[in-house]
Short mmCIF file of C-alpha atoms in Angstrom, two decimals:
data_model
loop_
_atom_site.label_atom_id
_atom_site.label_comp_id
_atom_site.label_asym_id
_atom_site.label_seq_id
_atom_site.Cartn_x
_atom_site.Cartn_y
_atom_site.Cartn_z
CA MET A 158 15.97 22.85 -28.94
CA GLU A 159 17.52 20.83 -26.28
CA LYS A 160 19.46 17.66 -27.43
CA ILE A 161 18.31 14.49 -25.82
CA SER A 162 21.25 12.21 -25.07
CA LEU A 163 21.01 8.81 -26.60
CA ILE A 164 21.37 5.76 -24.50
CA SER A 165 24.79 4.15 -24.67
CA VAL A 166 24.11 1.10 -22.54
CA ILE A 167 25.28 -1.34 -25.25
CA SER A 168 28.93 -1.06 -26.32
CA GLN A 169 29.93 -0.60 -29.89
CA LYS A 170 31.36 -4.10 -30.27
CA GLU A 171 28.03 -5.56 -28.99
CA LYS A 172 25.99 -3.39 -31.43
CA GLU A 173 27.86 -4.92 -34.42
CA GLU A 174 27.51 -8.45 -33.21
CA ASN A 175 23.87 -8.61 -31.88
CA ARG A 176 21.80 -6.44 -34.18
CA GLY A 177 19.07 -9.10 -34.29
CA CYS A 178 18.69 -9.68 -30.51
CA VAL A 179 15.48 -8.49 -28.88
CA GLU A 180 17.49 -6.20 -26.38
CA PHE A 181 19.15 -4.35 -29.20
CA GLN A 182 15.96 -3.89 -31.15
CA VAL A 183 14.36 -2.49 -28.00
CA PHE A 184 17.25 -0.31 -27.42
CA SER A 185 17.11 1.19 -30.95
CA PHE A 186 13.40 1.67 -30.85
CA THR A 187 13.81 3.52 -27.53
CA ASN A 188 16.33 5.86 -29.07
CA LYS A 189 14.05 6.57 -32.02
CA ILE A 190 11.09 7.17 -29.59
CA ARG A 191 13.05 9.72 -27.72
CA ILE A 192 14.18 11.47 -30.86
CA LEU A 193 10.60 11.57 -32.20
CA THR A 194 9.21 12.67 -28.90
CA SER A 195 11.68 15.73 -28.73
CA HIS A 196 10.80 16.46 -32.38
CA LEU A 197 7.05 16.46 -31.66
CA GLU A 198 7.48 18.75 -28.73
CA LEU A 199 8.41 21.42 -31.25
CA HIS A 200 6.28 20.42 -34.14
CA LYS A 201 2.79 19.45 -32.60
CA LYS A 202 0.93 19.24 -35.81
CA ASP A 203 3.36 16.84 -37.54
CA TYR A 204 0.81 14.02 -37.97
CA LEU A 205 3.00 11.68 -39.96
CA SER A 206 5.67 11.65 -37.26
CA GLN A 207 2.95 11.03 -34.65
CA ARG A 208 1.87 8.09 -36.69
CA GLY A 209 5.47 6.69 -37.03
CA LEU A 210 5.89 7.23 -33.25
CA ARG A 211 2.82 5.12 -32.54
CA LYS A 212 3.99 2.40 -34.80
CA ILE A 213 7.44 2.26 -33.14
CA LEU A 214 5.71 2.23 -29.73
CA GLY A 215 3.63 -0.75 -30.83
CA LYS A 216 6.63 -2.55 -32.14
CA ARG A 217 8.54 -2.02 -28.93
CA GLN A 218 5.64 -3.06 -26.75
CA ARG A 219 5.20 -6.31 -28.71
CA LEU A 220 9.01 -7.04 -28.36
CA LEU A 221 8.81 -6.33 -24.65
CA ASN A 222 5.84 -8.56 -24.17
CA TYR A 223 7.75 -11.28 -26.03
CA LEU A 224 10.80 -10.88 -23.88
CA SER A 225 8.70 -10.81 -20.69
CA LYS A 226 7.20 -14.18 -21.67
CA LYS A 227 10.40 -15.84 -22.76
CA ASN A 228 12.97 -14.68 -20.27
CA ARG A 229 11.69 -12.57 -17.16
CA VAL A 230 15.31 -11.82 -15.89
CA ARG A 231 16.46 -10.28 -19.12
CA TYR A 232 13.17 -8.26 -19.33
CA LYS A 233 13.62 -6.79 -15.91
CA GLU A 234 17.23 -5.93 -16.60
CA LEU A 235 16.39 -4.25 -19.89
CA ILE A 236 13.50 -2.24 -18.28
CA GLY A 237 15.90 -1.11 -15.63
CA GLN A 238 18.72 -0.19 -17.98
CA LEU A 239 16.53 1.85 -20.34
CA ASN A 240 14.38 3.49 -17.56
CA ILE A 241 11.19 2.31 -19.31
CA ARG A 242 8.28 2.37 -17.05
CA ASP A 243 6.47 -0.92 -16.95
CA THR A 244 2.81 -0.33 -17.56
CA LYS A 245 1.56 -3.72 -16.66
CA ASN A 246 1.97 -5.32 -13.31
CA HIS A 247 3.82 -8.64 -14.25
#
């Protein structure tokens, strides 16, 4: 099993201060998504993990939609930092 490196875009000090901000929540959801994706590559029939992955994907998508409506610049920066593909043409 190959270890997927977690994103360390946000420094440790910022993590402790800004746990409620949208960027940090998207960051943590992205890490969870990458971990679950690597798990599901090995365990294809783990349906509970698949359900959890779909729920986290939905939460992240709602947060990204909120951020794109509120602050377009922060949204574009976050997409670029996390290498998340923008599915909609905004």
